[in-house]
PDB file of C-alpha atoms in Angstrom:
ATOM      1  CA  UNK A   1     215.198  23.615 -69.895  1.00 52.00           C
ATOM      2  CA  UNK A   2     211.835  23.354 -71.756  1.00 54.00           C
ATOM      3  CA  UNK A   3     208.995  24.750 -69.556  1.00 55.00           C
ATOM      4  CA  UNK A   4     206.452  22.155 -68.808  1.00 58.00           C
ATOM      5  CA  UNK A   5     202.919  22.607 -69.917  1.00 54.00           C
ATOM      6  CA  UNK A   6     200.450  23.075 -67.002  1.00 54.00           C
ATOM      7  CA  UNK A   7     198.705  19.846 -66.137  1.00 52.00           C
ATOM      8  CA  UNK A   8     195.400  19.369 -67.876  1.00 52.00           C
ATOM      9  CA  UNK A   9     192.301  19.092 -65.615  1.00 49.00           C
ATOM     10  CA  UNK A  10     190.542  15.660 -65.924  1.00 46.00           C
ATOM     11  CA  UNK A  11     187.148  15.842 -67.416  1.00 47.00           C
ATOM     12  CA  UNK A  12     185.193  14.056 -64.763  1.00 44.00           C
ATOM     13  CA  UNK A  13     182.034  16.095 -64.546  1.00 45.00           C
ATOM     14  CA  UNK A  14     180.301  15.607 -67.836  1.00 49.00           C
ATOM     15  CA  UNK A  15     179.265  12.016 -67.606  1.00 50.00           C
ATOM     16  CA  UNK A  16     178.174  12.056 -63.915  1.00 64.00           C
ATOM     17  CA  UNK A  17     176.270  15.253 -64.455  1.00 63.00           C
ATOM     18  CA  UNK A  18     174.532  13.716 -67.440  1.00 67.00           C
ATOM     19  CA  UNK A  19     173.765  10.620 -65.442  1.00 74.00           C
ATOM     20  CA  UNK A  20     172.453  12.694 -62.567  1.00 81.00           C
ATOM     21  CA  UNK A  21     170.135  14.625 -64.976  1.00 77.00           C
ATOM     22  CA  UNK A  22     168.974  11.400 -66.575  1.00 80.00           C
ATOM     23  CA  UNK A  23     168.229   9.875 -63.149  1.00 86.00           C
ATOM     24  CA  UNK A  24     166.187  12.994 -62.121  1.00 89.00           C
ATOM     25  CA  UNK A  25     164.325  12.957 -65.490  1.00 87.00           C
ATOM     26  CA  UNK A  26     163.400   9.275 -64.893  1.00 84.00           C
ATOM     27  CA  UNK A  27     162.268   9.932 -61.288  1.00 86.00           C
ATOM     28  CA  UNK A  28     160.007  12.862 -62.452  1.00 88.00           C
ATOM     29  CA  UNK A  29     158.734  10.925 -65.465  1.00 83.00           C
ATOM     30  CA  UNK A  30     157.646   8.104 -63.103  1.00 81.00           C
ATOM     31  CA  UNK A  31     155.675  10.697 -61.003  1.00 82.00           C
ATOM     32  CA  UNK A  32     154.014  11.866 -64.188  1.00 80.00           C
ATOM     33  CA  UNK A  33     153.014   8.473 -65.406  1.00 74.00           C
ATOM     34  CA  UNK A  34     152.112   6.646 -62.294  1.00 72.00           C
ATOM     35  CA  UNK A  35     149.185   8.966 -61.735  1.00 71.00           C
ATOM     36  CA  UNK A  36     150.567  10.621 -58.546  1.00 78.00           C
ATOM     37  CA  UNK A  37     151.103  13.869 -60.345  1.00 83.00           C
ATOM     38  CA  UNK A  38     148.150  14.336 -62.545  1.00 82.00           C
ATOM     39  CA  UNK A  39     147.869  16.808 -65.509  1.00 84.00           C
ATOM     40  CA  UNK A  40     147.686  20.420 -64.412  1.00 86.00           C
ATOM     41  CA  UNK A  41     149.729  19.789 -61.315  1.00 88.00           C
ATOM     42  CA  UNK A  42     152.437  22.356 -60.441  1.00 91.00           C
ATOM     43  CA  UNK A  43     156.021  21.060 -60.646  1.00 91.00           C
ATOM     44  CA  UNK A  44     158.103  23.256 -58.124  1.00 90.00           C
ATOM     45  CA  UNK A  45     161.835  22.957 -58.724  1.00 92.00           C
ATOM     46  CA  UNK A  46     162.710  23.655 -55.127  1.00 92.00           C
ATOM     47  CA  UNK A  47     160.389  20.961 -53.819  1.00 92.00           C
ATOM     48  CA  UNK A  48     161.415  18.454 -56.387  1.00 92.00           C
ATOM     49  CA  UNK A  49     165.147  18.990 -55.561  1.00 93.00           C
ATOM     50  CA  UNK A  50     164.499  18.396 -51.847  1.00 92.00           C
ATOM     51  CA  UNK A  51     162.285  15.325 -52.543  1.00 91.00           C
ATOM     52  CA  UNK A  52     164.920  13.879 -54.822  1.00 91.00           C
ATOM     53  CA  UNK A  53     167.977  14.874 -52.718  1.00 91.00           C
ATOM     54  CA  UNK A  54     169.676  16.819 -55.503  1.00 92.00           C
ATOM     55  CA  UNK A  55     170.437  20.500 -56.415  1.00 91.00           C
ATOM     56  CA  UNK A  56     167.971  22.459 -58.424  1.00 92.00           C
ATOM     57  CA  UNK A  57     170.265  22.361 -61.558  1.00 92.00           C
ATOM     58  CA  UNK A  58     169.562  18.743 -62.654  1.00 92.00           C
ATOM     59  CA  UNK A  59     165.832  19.280 -61.799  1.00 93.00           C
ATOM     60  CA  UNK A  60     165.671  22.340 -64.019  1.00 92.00           C
ATOM     61  CA  UNK A  61     167.556  20.613 -66.773  1.00 91.00           C
ATOM     62  CA  UNK A  62     165.240  17.598 -66.613  1.00 91.00           C
ATOM     63  CA  UNK A  63     162.205  19.912 -66.744  1.00 92.00           C
ATOM     64  CA  UNK A  64     163.512  21.762 -69.829  1.00 91.00           C
ATOM     65  CA  UNK A  65     164.102  18.415 -71.558  1.00 87.00           C
ATOM     66  CA  UNK A  66     160.509  17.373 -70.743  1.00 88.00           C
ATOM     67  CA  UNK A  67     159.140  20.685 -72.023  1.00 88.00           C
ATOM     68  CA  UNK A  68     160.541  19.789 -75.477  1.00 84.00           C
ATOM     69  CA  UNK A  69     158.540  16.505 -75.516  1.00 80.00           C
ATOM     70  CA  UNK A  70     155.360  18.241 -74.358  1.00 82.00           C
ATOM     71  CA  UNK A  71     155.217  16.407 -71.015  1.00 85.00           C
ATOM     72  CA  UNK A  72     155.378  19.665 -69.035  1.00 89.00           C
ATOM     73  CA  UNK A  73     154.639  23.212 -69.901  1.00 89.00           C
ATOM     74  CA  UNK A  74     156.217  26.327 -68.569  1.00 90.00           C
ATOM     75  CA  UNK A  75     154.318  29.559 -67.999  1.00 84.00           C
ATOM     76  CA  UNK A  76     156.019  32.854 -67.317  1.00 81.00           C
ATOM     77  CA  UNK A  77     156.045  33.698 -63.542  1.00 74.00           C
ATOM     78  CA  UNK A  78     154.168  30.452 -62.773  1.00 81.00           C
ATOM     79  CA  UNK A  79     156.779  27.864 -63.455  1.00 88.00           C
ATOM     80  CA  UNK A  80     156.162  24.257 -64.751  1.00 91.00           C
ATOM     81  CA  UNK A  81     152.968  22.319 -64.790  1.00 91.00           C
ATOM     82  CA  UNK A  82     152.214  18.726 -66.056  1.00 90.00           C
ATOM     83  CA  UNK A  83     150.685  19.126 -69.548  1.00 86.00           C
ATOM     84  CA  UNK A  84     147.276  17.659 -70.320  1.00 84.00           C
ATOM     85  CA  UNK A  85     147.182  14.238 -71.952  1.00 79.00           C
ATOM     86  CA  UNK A  86     147.137  14.028 -75.706  1.00 80.00           C
ATOM     87  CA  UNK A  87     143.750  14.693 -77.351  1.00 82.00           C
ATOM     88  CA  UNK A  88     142.329  12.126 -79.735  1.00 83.00           C
ATOM     89  CA  UNK A  89     143.482  14.186 -82.739  1.00 88.00           C
ATOM     90  CA  UNK A  90     147.010  14.435 -81.228  1.00 86.00           C
ATOM     91  CA  UNK A  91     147.081  10.681 -80.629  1.00 85.00           C
ATOM     92  CA  UNK A  92     146.174  10.054 -84.170  1.00 88.00           C
ATOM     93  CA  UNK A  93     148.879  12.535 -85.427  1.00 91.00           C
ATOM     94  CA  UNK A  94     151.484  10.899 -83.153  1.00 89.00           C
ATOM     95  CA  UNK A  95     150.737   7.374 -84.408  1.00 91.00           C
ATOM     96  CA  UNK A  96     150.653   8.653 -88.001  1.00 94.00           C
ATOM     97  CA  UNK A  97     154.096  10.228 -87.506  1.00 94.00           C
ATOM     98  CA  UNK A  98     155.387   6.999 -85.948  1.00 93.00           C
ATOM     99  CA  UNK A  99     154.131   4.995 -88.890  1.00 95.00           C
ATOM    100  CA  UNK A 100     155.784   7.254 -91.412  1.00 96.00           C
ATOM    101  CA  UNK A 101     159.247   7.031 -89.694  1.00 96.00           C
ATOM    102  CA  UNK A 102     159.021   3.364 -88.427  1.00 96.00           C
ATOM    103  CA  UNK A 103     157.785   1.830 -91.531  1.00 97.00           C
ATOM    104  CA  UNK A 104     160.416   3.537 -93.523  1.00 97.00           C
ATOM    105  CA  UNK A 105     163.022   2.043 -91.235  1.00 96.00           C
ATOM    106  CA  UNK A 106     161.341  -1.413 -91.305  1.00 97.00           C
ATOM    107  CA  UNK A 107     161.476  -1.381 -95.044  1.00 96.00           C
ATOM    108  CA  UNK A 108     165.173  -0.834 -95.061  1.00 96.00           C
ATOM    109  CA  UNK A 109     165.848  -3.256 -92.126  1.00 96.00           C
ATOM    110  CA  UNK A 110     163.865  -5.939 -93.936  1.00 95.00           C
ATOM    111  CA  UNK A 111     166.585  -6.038 -96.666  1.00 93.00           C
ATOM    112  CA  UNK A 112     169.160  -7.222 -93.976  1.00 92.00           C
ATOM    113  CA  UNK A 113     166.869  -9.269 -91.841  1.00 93.00           C
ATOM    114  CA  UNK A 114     169.480 -12.075 -91.265  1.00 92.00           C
ATOM    115  CA  UNK A 115     171.741  -9.516 -89.622  1.00 93.00           C
ATOM    116  CA  UNK A 116     169.399  -8.334 -87.016  1.00 95.00           C
ATOM    117  CA  UNK A 117     167.593 -11.601 -86.088  1.00 96.00           C
ATOM    118  CA  UNK A 118     169.721 -12.621 -83.163  1.00 97.00           C
ATOM    119  CA  UNK A 119     169.382  -9.149 -81.519  1.00 97.00           C
ATOM    120  CA  UNK A 120     165.703  -9.012 -82.263  1.00 97.00           C
ATOM    121  CA  UNK A 121     165.066 -12.386 -80.807  1.00 98.00           C
ATOM    122  CA  UNK A 122     166.908 -11.373 -77.650  1.00 98.00           C
ATOM    123  CA  UNK A 123     164.946  -8.045 -77.410  1.00 97.00           C
ATOM    124  CA  UNK A 124     161.664  -9.920 -77.750  1.00 98.00           C
ATOM    125  CA  UNK A 125     162.660 -12.373 -75.058  1.00 97.00           C
ATOM    126  CA  UNK A 126     163.374  -9.463 -72.682  1.00 96.00           C
ATOM    127  CA  UNK A 127     160.069  -7.907 -73.491  1.00 96.00           C
ATOM    128  CA  UNK A 128     158.263 -11.193 -72.890  1.00 96.00           C
ATOM    129  CA  UNK A 129     159.883 -11.555 -69.518  1.00 93.00           C
ATOM    130  CA  UNK A 130     159.056  -8.002 -68.557  1.00 91.00           C
ATOM    131  CA  UNK A 131     155.441  -8.446 -69.624  1.00 90.00           C
ATOM    132  CA  UNK A 132     155.219 -11.709 -67.596  1.00 89.00           C
ATOM    133  CA  UNK A 133     156.551  -9.938 -64.628  1.00 86.00           C
ATOM    134  CA  UNK A 134     153.930  -7.119 -64.920  1.00 83.00           C
ATOM    135  CA  UNK A 135     151.263  -9.754 -65.157  1.00 81.00           C
ATOM    136  CA  UNK A 136     152.518 -11.683 -62.097  1.00 81.00           C
ATOM    137  CA  UNK A 137     152.692  -8.523 -59.992  1.00 73.00           C
ATOM    138  CA  UNK A 138     149.366  -7.191 -61.088  1.00 69.00           C
ATOM    139  CA  UNK A 139     147.748 -10.488 -60.248  1.00 70.00           C
ATOM    140  CA  UNK A 140     148.961 -10.262 -56.661  1.00 64.00           C
ATOM    141  CA  UNK A 141     151.695 -12.857 -56.887  1.00 60.00           C
ATOM    142  CA  UNK A 142     154.511 -10.522 -55.906  1.00 52.00           C
ATOM    143  CA  UNK A 143     155.027  -7.315 -53.880  1.00 48.00           C
ATOM    144  CA  UNK A 144     153.482  -4.144 -55.391  1.00 48.00           C
ATOM    145  CA  UNK A 145     156.044  -1.892 -57.084  1.00 54.00           C
ATOM    146  CA  UNK A 146     153.929   0.879 -58.425  1.00 56.00           C
ATOM    147  CA  UNK A 147     155.021   2.096 -61.809  1.00 62.00           C
ATOM    148  CA  UNK A 148     158.508   0.558 -61.551  1.00 65.00           C
ATOM    149  CA  UNK A 149     157.274  -2.776 -62.897  1.00 68.00           C
ATOM    150  CA  UNK A 150     155.784  -1.115 -66.031  1.00 75.00           C
ATOM    151  CA  UNK A 151     158.909   1.021 -66.723  1.00 78.00           C
ATOM    152  CA  UNK A 152     160.929  -2.075 -67.482  1.00 83.00           C
ATOM    153  CA  UNK A 153     158.214  -3.389 -69.731  1.00 86.00           C
ATOM    154  CA  UNK A 154     157.952   0.016 -71.623  1.00 86.00           C
ATOM    155  CA  UNK A 155     161.751   0.059 -71.959  1.00 88.00           C
ATOM    156  CA  UNK A 156     161.841  -3.520 -73.238  1.00 93.00           C
ATOM    157  CA  UNK A 157     158.913  -2.820 -75.680  1.00 93.00           C
ATOM    158  CA  UNK A 158     160.765   0.247 -77.202  1.00 93.00           C
ATOM    159  CA  UNK A 159     164.158  -1.629 -77.339  1.00 95.00           C
ATOM    160  CA  UNK A 160     162.481  -4.129 -79.701  1.00 97.00           C
ATOM    161  CA  UNK A 161     161.499  -1.303 -81.927  1.00 97.00           C
ATOM    162  CA  UNK A 162     165.017   0.254 -81.721  1.00 96.00           C
ATOM    163  CA  UNK A 163     166.702  -2.940 -82.922  1.00 97.00           C
ATOM    164  CA  UNK A 164     164.658  -2.685 -86.114  1.00 97.00           C
ATOM    165  CA  UNK A 165     165.020   1.151 -86.498  1.00 97.00           C
ATOM    166  CA  UNK A 166     168.669   1.110 -86.150  1.00 96.00           C
ATOM    167  CA  UNK A 167     169.126  -1.786 -88.550  1.00 96.00           C
ATOM    168  CA  UNK A 168     167.517   0.387 -91.168  1.00 94.00           C
ATOM    169  CA  UNK A 169     170.867   2.255 -91.268  1.00 94.00           C
ATOM    170  CA  UNK A 170     169.586   5.758 -91.361  1.00 96.00           C
ATOM    171  CA  UNK A 171     170.662   7.820 -88.288  1.00 96.00           C
ATOM    172  CA  UNK A 172     168.159  10.599 -89.080  1.00 96.00           C
ATOM    173  CA  UNK A 173     165.271   8.095 -89.054  1.00 95.00           C
ATOM    174  CA  UNK A 174     166.590   6.777 -85.649  1.00 95.00           C
ATOM    175  CA  UNK A 175     166.751  10.304 -84.191  1.00 93.00           C
ATOM    176  CA  UNK A 176     163.198  11.008 -85.409  1.00 93.00           C
ATOM    177  CA  UNK A 177     161.882   7.757 -83.955  1.00 93.00           C
ATOM    178  CA  UNK A 178     163.487   8.328 -80.622  1.00 89.00           C
ATOM    179  CA  UNK A 179     161.997  11.916 -80.565  1.00 86.00           C
ATOM    180  CA  UNK A 180     158.589  10.546 -81.212  1.00 88.00           C
ATOM    181  CA  UNK A 181     159.006   7.861 -78.511  1.00 84.00           C
ATOM    182  CA  UNK A 182     159.578  10.651 -76.053  1.00 78.00           C
ATOM    183  CA  UNK A 183     156.291  12.198 -77.033  1.00 79.00           C
ATOM    184  CA  UNK A 184     154.703   8.742 -76.616  1.00 77.00           C
ATOM    185  CA  UNK A 185     154.935   9.133 -72.947  1.00 73.00           C
ATOM    186  CA  UNK A 186     152.052  11.653 -73.092  1.00 69.00           C
ATOM    187  CA  UNK A 187     150.082   8.981 -74.787  1.00 68.00           C
ATOM    188  CA  UNK A 188     150.742   6.780 -71.753  1.00 68.00           C
ATOM    189  CA  UNK A 189     149.424   9.538 -69.494  1.00 60.00           C
ATOM    190  CA  UNK A 190     146.101   8.865 -71.171  1.00 57.00           C
ATOM    191  CA  UNK A 191     145.985   5.217 -70.270  1.00 55.00           C
ATOM    192  CA  UNK A 192     143.829   3.907 -67.438  1.00 48.00           C
ATOM    193  CA  UNK A 193     146.509   2.739 -65.013  1.00 47.00           C
ATOM    194  CA  UNK A 194     144.397  -0.403 -64.187  1.00 45.00           C
ATOM    195  CA  UNK A 195     144.631  -1.792 -67.703  1.00 48.00           C
ATOM    196  CA  UNK A 196     147.622  -2.106 -70.034  1.00 60.00           C
ATOM    197  CA  UNK A 197     148.157  -3.666 -73.448  1.00 77.00           C
ATOM    198  CA  UNK A 198     151.366  -5.582 -72.564  1.00 85.00           C
ATOM    199  CA  UNK A 199     149.923  -8.869 -73.699  1.00 88.00           C
ATOM    200  CA  UNK A 200     148.781  -7.586 -76.993  1.00 92.00           C
ATOM    201  CA  UNK A 201     152.138  -5.845 -77.611  1.00 92.00           C
ATOM    202  CA  UNK A 202     154.043  -9.059 -76.943  1.00 95.00           C
ATOM    203  CA  UNK A 203     151.785 -10.976 -79.400  1.00 96.00           C
ATOM    204  CA  UNK A 204     152.149  -8.226 -82.062  1.00 97.00           C
ATOM    205  CA  UNK A 205     155.922  -8.182 -81.637  1.00 97.00           C
ATOM    206  CA  UNK A 206     156.043 -11.926 -81.973  1.00 98.00           C
ATOM    207  CA  UNK A 207     154.274 -11.492 -85.335  1.00 98.00           C
ATOM    208  CA  UNK A 208     156.872  -8.932 -86.459  1.00 98.00           C
ATOM    209  CA  UNK A 209     159.693 -11.278 -85.396  1.00 97.00           C
ATOM    210  CA  UNK A 210     158.129 -14.144 -87.438  1.00 98.00           C
ATOM    211  CA  UNK A 211     157.810 -11.704 -90.368  1.00 97.00           C
ATOM    212  CA  UNK A 212     161.517 -10.976 -90.268  1.00 97.00           C
ATOM    213  CA  UNK A 213     162.212 -14.667 -90.053  1.00 96.00           C
ATOM    214  CA  UNK A 214     160.226 -15.344 -93.230  1.00 95.00           C
ATOM    215  CA  UNK A 215     161.585 -14.985 -96.741  1.00 84.00           C
ATOM    216  CA  UNK A 216     159.011 -12.340 -97.657  1.00 92.00           C
ATOM    217  CA  UNK A 217     160.664  -8.879 -97.501  1.00 91.00           C
ATOM    218  CA  UNK A 218     157.281  -7.146 -97.399  1.00 94.00           C
ATOM    219  CA  UNK A 219     156.031  -9.060 -94.368  1.00 97.00           C
ATOM    220  CA  UNK A 220     157.949  -7.105 -91.763  1.00 97.00           C
ATOM    221  CA  UNK A 221     156.459  -3.750 -92.992  1.00 97.00           C
ATOM    222  CA  UNK A 222     152.917  -5.217 -92.953  1.00 97.00           C
ATOM    223  CA  UNK A 223     153.413  -6.715 -89.450  1.00 98.00           C
ATOM    224  CA  UNK A 224     154.643  -3.420 -88.089  1.00 97.00           C
ATOM    225  CA  UNK A 225     151.843  -1.516 -89.743  1.00 97.00           C
ATOM    226  CA  UNK A 226     149.415  -3.805 -88.081  1.00 97.00           C
ATOM    227  CA  UNK A 227     151.064  -3.273 -84.704  1.00 96.00           C
ATOM    228  CA  UNK A 228     151.064   0.494 -84.911  1.00 94.00           C
ATOM    229  CA  UNK A 229     147.475   0.466 -86.099  1.00 94.00           C
ATOM    230  CA  UNK A 230     146.489  -1.604 -83.111  1.00 92.00           C
ATOM    231  CA  UNK A 231     148.296   0.752 -80.741  1.00 89.00           C
ATOM    232  CA  UNK A 232     146.391   3.660 -82.229  1.00 87.00           C
ATOM    233  CA  UNK A 233     143.057   1.698 -81.903  1.00 87.00           C
ATOM    234  CA  UNK A 234     143.817   0.864 -78.273  1.00 83.00           C
ATOM    235  CA  UNK A 235     144.775   4.428 -77.288  1.00 79.00           C
ATOM    236  CA  UNK A 236     141.450   5.692 -78.668  1.00 75.00           C
ATOM    237  CA  UNK A 237     139.564   2.931 -76.835  1.00 72.00           C
ATOM    238  CA  UNK A 238     141.075   4.099 -73.623  1.00 57.00           C
ATOM    239  CA  UNK A 239     140.395   7.775 -74.424  1.00 56.00           C
ATOM    240  CA  UNK A 240     136.759   6.761 -75.068  1.00 56.00           C
ATOM    241  CA  UNK A 241     136.541   4.755 -71.928  1.00 49.00           C
ATOM    242  CA  UNK A 242     136.615   1.433 -73.681  1.00 43.00           C
ATOM    243  CA  UNK A 243     138.856  -1.640 -73.040  1.00 38.00           C
TER     244      UNK A 243
END
């Protein structure tokens, strides 16, 4: 009689654990970006785990992930603290790096514009709806939702960029772009939470979409360059106290 192999254990813990970690990451990120946990604030793992109703492990994992993007800093014997906002020079360096990576991806994506138009139009429509909801809630037409209404708009904004970046067909460019977007959260720490550039971003995305719809393969690159330059200009205006 052939001996039976011992039953294999189902691998059920990896995805739920990752989902839990990601959920904790999003919850802590919201605290950092909504102004309730300002730069320099201490982030106590035990307190966060009690507040979020989870064990300390996913909190610790989320903070390690945030440390890699510069959102938090860890000091020996003192634990984690919210990192300071990006300086003006760091903002410029971040946007310069985004331009290098994204313009390279756009140049490649423009060669297959017809293949991405449907997905890009859908991403733009989602961004328009999210921006409209932010404007509606900020005008007092709906119940206040804190940072949650902005999170959907930021997500839709980045999703538009990702459609183009992925269409470039270079996985390494995509990885670099996603890493830089994680750092961009620190730029959002610097924004006055009473003013946002959602309307400008929607208008600039519309110009990028129109460029991809044109027959000019150079137009998407120039439209994206203009958009990234405008983001840089607005970020410095916020830093300087302007509008």
